[in-house]
CSV table of C-alpha atoms in Angstrom, one decimal:
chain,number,residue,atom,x,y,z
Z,172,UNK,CA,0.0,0.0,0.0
Z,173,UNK,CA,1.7,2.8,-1.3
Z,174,UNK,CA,1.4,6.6,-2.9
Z,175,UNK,CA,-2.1,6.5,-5.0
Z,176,UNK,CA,-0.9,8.7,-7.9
Z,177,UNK,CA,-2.2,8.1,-11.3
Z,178,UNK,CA,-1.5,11.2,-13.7
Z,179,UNK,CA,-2.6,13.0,-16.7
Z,180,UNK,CA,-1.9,15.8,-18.9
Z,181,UNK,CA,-5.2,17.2,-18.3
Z,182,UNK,CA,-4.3,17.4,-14.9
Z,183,UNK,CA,-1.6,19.9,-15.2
Z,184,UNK,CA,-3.6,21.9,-17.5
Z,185,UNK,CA,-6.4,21.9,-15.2
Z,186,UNK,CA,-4.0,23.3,-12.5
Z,187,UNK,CA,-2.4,25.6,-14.8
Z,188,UNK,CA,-5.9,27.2,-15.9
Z,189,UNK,CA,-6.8,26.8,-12.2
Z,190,UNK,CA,-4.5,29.2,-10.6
Z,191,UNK,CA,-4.5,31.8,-14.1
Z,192,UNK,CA,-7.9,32.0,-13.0
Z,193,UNK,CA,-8.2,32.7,-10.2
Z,194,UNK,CA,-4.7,35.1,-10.2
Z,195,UNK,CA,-6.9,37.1,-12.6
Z,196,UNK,CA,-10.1,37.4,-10.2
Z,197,UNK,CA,-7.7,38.6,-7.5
Z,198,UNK,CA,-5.8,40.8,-9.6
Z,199,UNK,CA,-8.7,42.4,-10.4
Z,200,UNK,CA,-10.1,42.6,-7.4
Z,201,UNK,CA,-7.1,44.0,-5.9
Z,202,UNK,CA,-7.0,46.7,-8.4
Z,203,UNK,CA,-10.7,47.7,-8.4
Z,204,UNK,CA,-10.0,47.5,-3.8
Z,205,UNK,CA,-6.9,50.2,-4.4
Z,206,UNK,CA,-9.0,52.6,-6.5
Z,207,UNK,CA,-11.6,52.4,-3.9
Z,208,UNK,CA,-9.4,53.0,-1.2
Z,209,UNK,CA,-6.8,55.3,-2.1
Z,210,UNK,CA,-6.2,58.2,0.5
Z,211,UNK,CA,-9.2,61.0,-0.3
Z,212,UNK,CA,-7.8,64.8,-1.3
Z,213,UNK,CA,-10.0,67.9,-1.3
Z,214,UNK,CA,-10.8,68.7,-4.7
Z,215,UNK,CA,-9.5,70.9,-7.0
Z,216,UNK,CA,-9.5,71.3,-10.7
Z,217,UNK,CA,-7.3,68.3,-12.7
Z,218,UNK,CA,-7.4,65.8,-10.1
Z,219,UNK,CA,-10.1,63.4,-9.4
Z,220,UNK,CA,-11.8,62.1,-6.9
Z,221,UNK,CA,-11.7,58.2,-6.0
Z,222,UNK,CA,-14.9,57.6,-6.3
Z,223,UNK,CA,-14.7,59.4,-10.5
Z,224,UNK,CA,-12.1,56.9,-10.9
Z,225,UNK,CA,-14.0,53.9,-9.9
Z,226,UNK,CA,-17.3,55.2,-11.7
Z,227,UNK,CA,-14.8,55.8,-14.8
Z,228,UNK,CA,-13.4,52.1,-14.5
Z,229,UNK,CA,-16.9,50.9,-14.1
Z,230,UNK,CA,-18.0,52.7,-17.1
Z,231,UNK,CA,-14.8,51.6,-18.9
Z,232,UNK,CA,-15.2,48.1,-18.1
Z,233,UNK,CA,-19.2,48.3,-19.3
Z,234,UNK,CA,-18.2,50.2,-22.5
Z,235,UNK,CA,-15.6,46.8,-23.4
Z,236,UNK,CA,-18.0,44.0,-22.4
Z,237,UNK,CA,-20.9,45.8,-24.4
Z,238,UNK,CA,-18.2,46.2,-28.1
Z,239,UNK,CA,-17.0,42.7,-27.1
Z,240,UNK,CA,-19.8,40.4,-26.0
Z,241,UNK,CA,-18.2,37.2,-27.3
Z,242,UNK,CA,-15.2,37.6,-25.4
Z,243,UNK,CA,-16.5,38.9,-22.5
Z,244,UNK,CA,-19.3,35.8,-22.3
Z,245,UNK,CA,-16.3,33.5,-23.0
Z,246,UNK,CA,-13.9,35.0,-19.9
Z,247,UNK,CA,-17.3,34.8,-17.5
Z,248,UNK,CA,-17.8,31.1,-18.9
Z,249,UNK,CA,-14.2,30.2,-18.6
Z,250,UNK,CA,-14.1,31.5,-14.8
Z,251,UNK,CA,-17.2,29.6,-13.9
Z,252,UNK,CA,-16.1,26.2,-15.4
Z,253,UNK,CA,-12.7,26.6,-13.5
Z,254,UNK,CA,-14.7,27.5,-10.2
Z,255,UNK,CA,-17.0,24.9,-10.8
Z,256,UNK,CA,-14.5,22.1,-11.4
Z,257,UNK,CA,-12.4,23.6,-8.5
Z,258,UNK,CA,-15.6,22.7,-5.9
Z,259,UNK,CA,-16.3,19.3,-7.0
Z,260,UNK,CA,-12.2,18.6,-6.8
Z,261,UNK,CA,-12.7,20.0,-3.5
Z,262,UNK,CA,-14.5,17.4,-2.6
Z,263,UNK,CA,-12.8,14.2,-1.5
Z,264,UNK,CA,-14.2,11.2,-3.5
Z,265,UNK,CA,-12.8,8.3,-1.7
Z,266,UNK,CA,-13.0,8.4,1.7
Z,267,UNK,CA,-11.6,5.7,4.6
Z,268,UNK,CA,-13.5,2.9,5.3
Z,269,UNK,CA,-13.0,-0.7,6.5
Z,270,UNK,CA,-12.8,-2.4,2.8
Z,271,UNK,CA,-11.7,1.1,0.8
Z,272,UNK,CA,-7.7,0.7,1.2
Z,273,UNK,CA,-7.9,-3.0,-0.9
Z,274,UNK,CA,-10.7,-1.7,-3.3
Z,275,UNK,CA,-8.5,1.2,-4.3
Z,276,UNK,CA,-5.5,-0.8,-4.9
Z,277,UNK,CA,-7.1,-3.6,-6.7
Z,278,UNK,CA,-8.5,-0.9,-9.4
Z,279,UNK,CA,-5.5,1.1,-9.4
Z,280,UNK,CA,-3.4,-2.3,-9.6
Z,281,UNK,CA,-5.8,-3.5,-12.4
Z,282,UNK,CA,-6.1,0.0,-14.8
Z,283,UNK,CA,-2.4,-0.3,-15.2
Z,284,UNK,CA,-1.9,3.8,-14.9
Z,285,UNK,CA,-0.1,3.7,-11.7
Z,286,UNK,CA,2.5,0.6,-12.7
Z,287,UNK,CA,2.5,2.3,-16.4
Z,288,UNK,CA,4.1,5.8,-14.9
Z,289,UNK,CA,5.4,4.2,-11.6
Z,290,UNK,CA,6.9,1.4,-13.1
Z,291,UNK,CA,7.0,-1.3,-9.9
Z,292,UNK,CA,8.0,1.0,-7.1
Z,293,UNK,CA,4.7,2.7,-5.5
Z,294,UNK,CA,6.4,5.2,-3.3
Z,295,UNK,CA,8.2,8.8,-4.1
Z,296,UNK,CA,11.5,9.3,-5.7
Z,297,UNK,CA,14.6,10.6,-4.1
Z,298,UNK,CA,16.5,13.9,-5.4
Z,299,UNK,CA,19.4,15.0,-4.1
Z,300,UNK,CA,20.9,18.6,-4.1
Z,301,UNK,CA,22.8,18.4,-7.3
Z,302,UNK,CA,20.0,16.9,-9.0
Z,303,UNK,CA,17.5,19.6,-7.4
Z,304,UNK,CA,19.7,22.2,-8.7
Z,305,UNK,CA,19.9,20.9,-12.6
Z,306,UNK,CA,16.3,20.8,-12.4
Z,307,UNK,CA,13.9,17.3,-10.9
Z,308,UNK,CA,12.6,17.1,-14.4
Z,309,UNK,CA,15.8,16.5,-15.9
Z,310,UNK,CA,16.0,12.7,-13.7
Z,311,UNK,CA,14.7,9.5,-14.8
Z,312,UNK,CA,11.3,9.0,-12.3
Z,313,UNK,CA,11.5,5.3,-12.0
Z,314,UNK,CA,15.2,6.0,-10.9
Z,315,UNK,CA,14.7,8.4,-8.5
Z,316,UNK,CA,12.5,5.3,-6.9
Z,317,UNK,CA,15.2,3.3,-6.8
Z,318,UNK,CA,17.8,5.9,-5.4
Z,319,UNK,CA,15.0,6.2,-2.6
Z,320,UNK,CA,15.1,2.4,-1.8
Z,321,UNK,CA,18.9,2.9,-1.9
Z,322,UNK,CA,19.2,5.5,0.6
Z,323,UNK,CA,16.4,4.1,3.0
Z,324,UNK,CA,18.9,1.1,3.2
Z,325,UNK,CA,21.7,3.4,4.3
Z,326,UNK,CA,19.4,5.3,6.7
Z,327,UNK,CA,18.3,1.7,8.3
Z,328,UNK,CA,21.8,0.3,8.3
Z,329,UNK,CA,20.5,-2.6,5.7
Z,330,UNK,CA,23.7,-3.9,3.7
Z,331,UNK,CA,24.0,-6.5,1.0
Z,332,UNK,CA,27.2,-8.0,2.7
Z,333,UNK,CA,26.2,-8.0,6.4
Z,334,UNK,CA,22.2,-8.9,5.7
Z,335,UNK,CA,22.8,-11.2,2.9
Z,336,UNK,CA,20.3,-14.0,3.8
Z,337,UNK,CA,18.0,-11.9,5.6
Z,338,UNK,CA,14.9,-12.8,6.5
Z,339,UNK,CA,13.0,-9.6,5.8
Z,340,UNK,CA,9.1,-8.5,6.1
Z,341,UNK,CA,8.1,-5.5,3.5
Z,342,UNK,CA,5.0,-4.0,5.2
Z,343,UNK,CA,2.5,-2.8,3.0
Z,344,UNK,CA,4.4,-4.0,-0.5
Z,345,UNK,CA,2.3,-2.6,-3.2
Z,346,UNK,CA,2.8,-4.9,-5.8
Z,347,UNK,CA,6.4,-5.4,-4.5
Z,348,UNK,CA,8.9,-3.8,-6.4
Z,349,UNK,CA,10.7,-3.1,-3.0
Z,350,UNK,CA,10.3,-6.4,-1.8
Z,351,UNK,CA,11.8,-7.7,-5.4
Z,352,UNK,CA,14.9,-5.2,-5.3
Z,353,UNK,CA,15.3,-6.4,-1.7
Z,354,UNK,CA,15.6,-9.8,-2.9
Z,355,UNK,CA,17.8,-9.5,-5.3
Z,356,UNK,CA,20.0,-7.4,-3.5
Z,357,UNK,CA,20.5,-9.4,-0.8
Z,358,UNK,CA,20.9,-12.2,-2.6
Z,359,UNK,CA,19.2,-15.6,-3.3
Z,360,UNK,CA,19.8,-17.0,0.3
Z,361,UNK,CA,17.4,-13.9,1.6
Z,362,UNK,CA,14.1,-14.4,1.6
Z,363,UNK,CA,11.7,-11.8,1.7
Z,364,UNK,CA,8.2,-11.8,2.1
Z,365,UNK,CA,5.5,-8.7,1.1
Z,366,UNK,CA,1.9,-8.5,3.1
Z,367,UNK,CA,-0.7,-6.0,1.5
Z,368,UNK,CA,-4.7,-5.9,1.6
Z,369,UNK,CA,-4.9,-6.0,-1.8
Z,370,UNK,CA,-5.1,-9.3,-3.8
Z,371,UNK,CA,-4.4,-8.1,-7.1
Z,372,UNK,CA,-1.7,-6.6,-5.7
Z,373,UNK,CA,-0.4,-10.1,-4.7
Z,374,UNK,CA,-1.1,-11.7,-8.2
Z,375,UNK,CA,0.8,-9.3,-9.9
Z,376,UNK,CA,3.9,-9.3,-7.3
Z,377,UNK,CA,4.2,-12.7,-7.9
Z,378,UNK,CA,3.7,-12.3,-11.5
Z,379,UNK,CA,7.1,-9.7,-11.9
Z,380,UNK,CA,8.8,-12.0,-9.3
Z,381,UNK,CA,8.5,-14.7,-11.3
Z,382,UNK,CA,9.5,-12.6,-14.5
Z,383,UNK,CA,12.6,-11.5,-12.7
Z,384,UNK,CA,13.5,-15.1,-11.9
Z,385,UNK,CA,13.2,-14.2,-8.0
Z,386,UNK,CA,11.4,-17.4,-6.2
Z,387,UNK,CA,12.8,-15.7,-2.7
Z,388,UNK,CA,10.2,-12.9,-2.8
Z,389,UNK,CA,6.9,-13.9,-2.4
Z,390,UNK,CA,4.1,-12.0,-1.4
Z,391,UNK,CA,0.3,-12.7,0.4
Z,392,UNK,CA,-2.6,-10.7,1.5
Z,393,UNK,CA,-2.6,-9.8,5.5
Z,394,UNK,CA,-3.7,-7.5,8.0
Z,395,UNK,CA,-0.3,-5.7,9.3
Z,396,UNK,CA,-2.6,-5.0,12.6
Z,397,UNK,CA,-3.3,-8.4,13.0
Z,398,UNK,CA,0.0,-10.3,11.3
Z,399,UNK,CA,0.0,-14.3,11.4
Z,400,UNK,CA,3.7,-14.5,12.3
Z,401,UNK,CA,5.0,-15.8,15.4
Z,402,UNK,CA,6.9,-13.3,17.4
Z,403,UNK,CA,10.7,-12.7,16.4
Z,404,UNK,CA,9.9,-13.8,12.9
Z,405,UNK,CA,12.4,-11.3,10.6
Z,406,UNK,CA,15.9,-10.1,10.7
Z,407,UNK,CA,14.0,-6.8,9.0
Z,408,UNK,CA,11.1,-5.4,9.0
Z,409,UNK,CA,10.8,-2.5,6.0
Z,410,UNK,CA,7.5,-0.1,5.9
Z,411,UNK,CA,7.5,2.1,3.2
Z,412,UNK,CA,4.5,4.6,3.0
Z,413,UNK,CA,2.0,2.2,4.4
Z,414,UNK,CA,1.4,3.7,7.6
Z,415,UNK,CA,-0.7,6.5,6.1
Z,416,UNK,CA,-3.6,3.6,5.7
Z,417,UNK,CA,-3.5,2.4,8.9
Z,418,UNK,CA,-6.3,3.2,11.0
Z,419,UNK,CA,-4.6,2.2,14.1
Z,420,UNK,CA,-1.3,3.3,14.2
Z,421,UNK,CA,-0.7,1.9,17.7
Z,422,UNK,CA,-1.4,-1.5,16.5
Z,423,UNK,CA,0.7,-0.8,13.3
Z,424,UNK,CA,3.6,0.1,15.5
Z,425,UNK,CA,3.2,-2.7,17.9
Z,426,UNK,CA,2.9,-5.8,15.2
Z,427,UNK,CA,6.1,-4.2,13.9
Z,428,UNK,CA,8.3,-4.8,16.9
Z,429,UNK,CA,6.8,-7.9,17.7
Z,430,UNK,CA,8.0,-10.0,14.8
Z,431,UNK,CA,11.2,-8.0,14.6
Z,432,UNK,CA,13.9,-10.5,15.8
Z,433,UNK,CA,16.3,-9.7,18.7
Z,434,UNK,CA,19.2,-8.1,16.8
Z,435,UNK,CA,17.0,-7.2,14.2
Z,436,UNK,CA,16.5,-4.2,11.9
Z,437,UNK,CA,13.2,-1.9,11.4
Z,438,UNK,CA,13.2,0.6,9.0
Z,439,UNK,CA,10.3,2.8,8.0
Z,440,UNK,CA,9.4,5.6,5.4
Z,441,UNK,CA,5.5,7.1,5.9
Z,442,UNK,CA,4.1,10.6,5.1
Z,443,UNK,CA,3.4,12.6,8.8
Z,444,UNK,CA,1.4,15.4,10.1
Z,445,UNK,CA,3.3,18.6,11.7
Z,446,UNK,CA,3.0,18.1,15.3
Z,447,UNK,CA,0.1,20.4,16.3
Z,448,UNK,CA,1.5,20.5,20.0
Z,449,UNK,CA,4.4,22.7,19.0
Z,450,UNK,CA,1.8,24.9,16.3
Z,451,UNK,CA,-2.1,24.2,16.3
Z,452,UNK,CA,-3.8,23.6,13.5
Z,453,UNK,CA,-5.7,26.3,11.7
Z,454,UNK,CA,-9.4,26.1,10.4
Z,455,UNK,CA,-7.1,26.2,6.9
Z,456,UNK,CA,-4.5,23.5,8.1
Z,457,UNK,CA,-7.7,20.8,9.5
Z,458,UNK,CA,-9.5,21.6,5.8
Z,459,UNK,CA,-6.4,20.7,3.8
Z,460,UNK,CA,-6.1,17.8,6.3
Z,461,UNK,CA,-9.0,16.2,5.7
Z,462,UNK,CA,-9.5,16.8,1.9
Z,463,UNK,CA,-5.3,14.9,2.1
Z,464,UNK,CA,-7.1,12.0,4.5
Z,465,UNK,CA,-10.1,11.5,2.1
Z,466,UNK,CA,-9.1,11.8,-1.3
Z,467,UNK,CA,-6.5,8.8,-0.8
Z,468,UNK,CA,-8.3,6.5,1.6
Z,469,UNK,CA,-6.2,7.7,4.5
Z,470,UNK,CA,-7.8,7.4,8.5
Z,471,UNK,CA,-5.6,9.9,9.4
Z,472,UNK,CA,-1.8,11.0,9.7
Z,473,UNK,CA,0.2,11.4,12.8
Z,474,UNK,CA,3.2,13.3,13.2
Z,475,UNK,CA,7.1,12.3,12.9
Z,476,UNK,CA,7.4,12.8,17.2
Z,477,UNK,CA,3.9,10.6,17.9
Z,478,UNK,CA,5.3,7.8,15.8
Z,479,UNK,CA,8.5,7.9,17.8
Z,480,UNK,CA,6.4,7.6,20.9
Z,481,UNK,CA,5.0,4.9,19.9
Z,482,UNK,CA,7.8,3.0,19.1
Z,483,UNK,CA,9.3,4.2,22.5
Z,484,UNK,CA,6.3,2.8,24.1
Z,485,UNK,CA,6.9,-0.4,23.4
Z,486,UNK,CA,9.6,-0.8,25.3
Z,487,UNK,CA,11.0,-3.5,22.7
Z,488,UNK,CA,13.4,-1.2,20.6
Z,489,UNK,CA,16.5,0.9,21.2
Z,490,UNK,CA,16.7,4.5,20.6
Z,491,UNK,CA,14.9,5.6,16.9
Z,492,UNK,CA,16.6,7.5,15.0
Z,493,UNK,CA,14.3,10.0,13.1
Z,494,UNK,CA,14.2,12.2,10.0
Z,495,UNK,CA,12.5,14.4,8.0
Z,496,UNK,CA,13.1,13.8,4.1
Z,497,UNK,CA,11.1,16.2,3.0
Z,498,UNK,CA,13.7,18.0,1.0
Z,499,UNK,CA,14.6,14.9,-1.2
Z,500,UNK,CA,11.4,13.9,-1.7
Z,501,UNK,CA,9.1,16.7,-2.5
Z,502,UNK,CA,9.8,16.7,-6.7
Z,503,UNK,CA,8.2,13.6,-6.1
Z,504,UNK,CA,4.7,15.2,-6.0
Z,505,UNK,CA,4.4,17.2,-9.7
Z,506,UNK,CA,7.3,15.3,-11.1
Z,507,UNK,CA,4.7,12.8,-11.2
Z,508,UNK,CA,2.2,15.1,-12.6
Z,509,UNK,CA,4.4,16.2,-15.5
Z,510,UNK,CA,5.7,12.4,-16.7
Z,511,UNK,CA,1.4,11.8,-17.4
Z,512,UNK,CA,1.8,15.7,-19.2
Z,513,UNK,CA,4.8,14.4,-21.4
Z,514,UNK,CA,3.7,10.7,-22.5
Z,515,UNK,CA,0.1,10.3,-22.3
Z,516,UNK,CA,0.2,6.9,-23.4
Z,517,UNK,CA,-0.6,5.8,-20.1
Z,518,UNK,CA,-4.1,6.9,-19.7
Z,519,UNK,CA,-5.1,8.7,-23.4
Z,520,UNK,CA,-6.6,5.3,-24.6
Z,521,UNK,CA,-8.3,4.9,-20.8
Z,522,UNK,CA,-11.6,7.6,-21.5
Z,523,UNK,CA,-13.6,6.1,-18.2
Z,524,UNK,CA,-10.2,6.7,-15.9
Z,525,UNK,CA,-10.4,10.8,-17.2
Z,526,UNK,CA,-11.9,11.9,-14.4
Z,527,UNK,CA,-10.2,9.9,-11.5
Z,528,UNK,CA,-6.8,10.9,-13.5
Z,529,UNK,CA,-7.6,14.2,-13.4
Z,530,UNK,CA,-8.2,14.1,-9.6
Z,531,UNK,CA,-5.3,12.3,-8.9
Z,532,UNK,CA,-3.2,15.3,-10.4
Z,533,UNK,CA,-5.3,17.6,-8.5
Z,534,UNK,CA,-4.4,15.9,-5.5
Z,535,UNK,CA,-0.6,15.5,-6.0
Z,536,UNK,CA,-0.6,19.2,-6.4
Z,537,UNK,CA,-2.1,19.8,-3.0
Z,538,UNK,CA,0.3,17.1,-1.3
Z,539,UNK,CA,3.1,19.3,-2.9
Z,540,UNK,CA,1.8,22.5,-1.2
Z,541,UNK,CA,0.8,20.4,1.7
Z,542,UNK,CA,4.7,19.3,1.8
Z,543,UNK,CA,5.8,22.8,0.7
Z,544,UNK,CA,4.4,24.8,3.4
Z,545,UNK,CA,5.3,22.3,6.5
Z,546,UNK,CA,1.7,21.2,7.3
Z,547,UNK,CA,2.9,17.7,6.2
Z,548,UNK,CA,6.3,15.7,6.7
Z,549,UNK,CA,8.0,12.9,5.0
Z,550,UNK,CA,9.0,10.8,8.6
Z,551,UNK,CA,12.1,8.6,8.5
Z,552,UNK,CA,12.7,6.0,11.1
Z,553,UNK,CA,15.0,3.2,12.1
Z,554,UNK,CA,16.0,1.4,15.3
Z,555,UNK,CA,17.2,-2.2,16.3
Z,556,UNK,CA,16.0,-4.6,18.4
Z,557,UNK,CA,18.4,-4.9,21.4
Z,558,UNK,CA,19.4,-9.0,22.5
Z,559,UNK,CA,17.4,-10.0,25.4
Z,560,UNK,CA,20.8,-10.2,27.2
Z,561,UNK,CA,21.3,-6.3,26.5
């Protein structure tokens, strides 16, 4: 269970018409707000008063509607389809519920937009400063996936040479492009198994593994709240951006350290909240909030310090190391907007998937502004689990 991100190029012209719209209403507005409100002089001859200059721009602005009717109609329809399209965007379509995270999988895993764009890896890319500064555009978008699974390793202390043979657990594994790379790099005496609600996600894990000649990835469908494991089942235990869907986070946490071996390594990537102890939320911050909890099937986020706690809590782990990879990260969000905008392949021939494409983009943008503007966070974790004679 991954990032839901589909993308089209009507998406970024919808945002692009979007905000020339409404630049142009509050330009005007501002202008028209000015006039009215300039500092008042007594009157003498020459100058004008503010209120002849606003009945002048009135008149002026009746005078070019009335010798351009066409245009003028054209501008007012133009508005009111872009604030019109704007409310019903507004409005989150796919909301949390109990069976909602494994039905929006299976129908993204099955219209073969997300994999098409995505390629296997369901999570954002990484981008570091050099990169940032040639311009995000400029890197590949599957690889910047792959540099992200690259550098969670380093941040977990993962290695090909010390966990060779690992038994790992990929938590939430899309269709398991992670838990593939994983396999592979670690080599063919690893084994590493992927858990998702989604069974089409499953099939087609399976399906790639068995492309890629990898028989030691293997992947089934399971609650991570309620896992099936015995206790001290995995050297590793990898989450990457599956948290988000979890409605108990507690749970989420706890499952986690339980079937993390003594010695063992846990590792975890999930989008977070700010921490509204340090700054409350706003009537602005909750409203993005929720429209970011129900577009994508999300309970709810918590923030990089809750998570912590959590992990703190049960008393299983040694000290977490945390991180906020926002930085890296954020291209992620209209990078993936703008690959739909330059090959459209992926969803032109898909007419019933228009709309939820276009919504999709919609959302990504207000992620990236989410991201931009510190109401959200991209939380990095890892810790070990000490010996029992520690």
């Amino acid at each position: 269970m991954r990032t839901i991100a589909s993308t089209a190029a009507a998406s970024g012209l919808l945002l692009a018409s979007t905000s020339s719209a409404f630049t142009t209403q509050r330009s005007n507005v501002l202008t028209k707000h000015n006039v009215v409100v300039a500092p008042t002089t007594s009157s003498s001859p020459g100058t004008h008063s503010p209120t002849a200059l606003s009945m002048g721009l009135k008149t002026s602005l009746l005078t070019k509607a009335t010798q351009h009717p066409i245009t003028t109609a054209a501008a007012g329809a133009a508005i009111a389809s872009t604030v019109a399209v704007k409310f019903v965007l507004d409005r989150p379509s796919r909301t949390y519920s109990e069976d909602s995270v494994a039905r929006e999988y299976d129908a993204w895993t099955s219209d073969g937009i997300l994999e098409y764009y995505w390629g296997e890896h369901i999570h954002l890319g990484y981008y570091n400063e050099e990169e940032m500064a040639a311009g995000y555009k400029n890197k590949d978008f599957i690889q910047a996936k792959y540099d992200f699974i690259d550098e969670m390793m380093k941040f977990g202390g993962i290695d090909a040479s010390t966990d060779a043979g690992a038994k790992v657990l990929d938590v939430g594994c899309g269709f398991g492009g992670t838990s593939r790379y994983l396999a592979d790099k670690l080599g063919p005496k690893a084994d590493v198994t992927g858990i998702t609600l989604s069974p089409n996600q499953v099939k087609r894990g399976t399906e790639l593994a068995a492309e890629r000649g990898l028989p030691n990835a293997k992947f089934m469908v399971m609650n991570a709240l309620e896992m099936d494991f015995p206790d001290n089942s995995f050297d590793i235990v990898w989450a990457c951006e599956s948290g988000e869907h979890m409605p108990d986070k507690e749970a989420y946490i706890n499952e986690m350290m339980r079937v993390l071996k003594p010695g063992g390594k846990f590792v975890m990537a999930t989008w977070c909240q700010r921490d509204d102890r340090k700054v409350p939320f706003d009537k602005k911050d909750k409203r993005d909030l929720r429209f970011l909890y129900e577009e994508w099937t999300h309970p709810y986020f918590i923030s990089i310090e809750a998570y912590a706690e959590l992990v703190d809590a049960t008393k299983l782990m040694g000290p977490v190391k945390t991180a906020d990879w926002n930085t890296p990260t954020i291209a992620s969000w209209r990078h993936s907007v703008w690959v739909g905008v330059y090959d459209p392949r992926g969803w032109i021939f898909k007419p019933t998937k228009y709309l939820k494409c276009f919504r999709d983009g919609y959302c990504l943008e207000r992620m990236h502004r989410a991201f931009k503007r510190g109401l959200m966070e991209y939380g990095m974790f890892a810790a070990t689990k000490p010996m029992k004679d520690e």
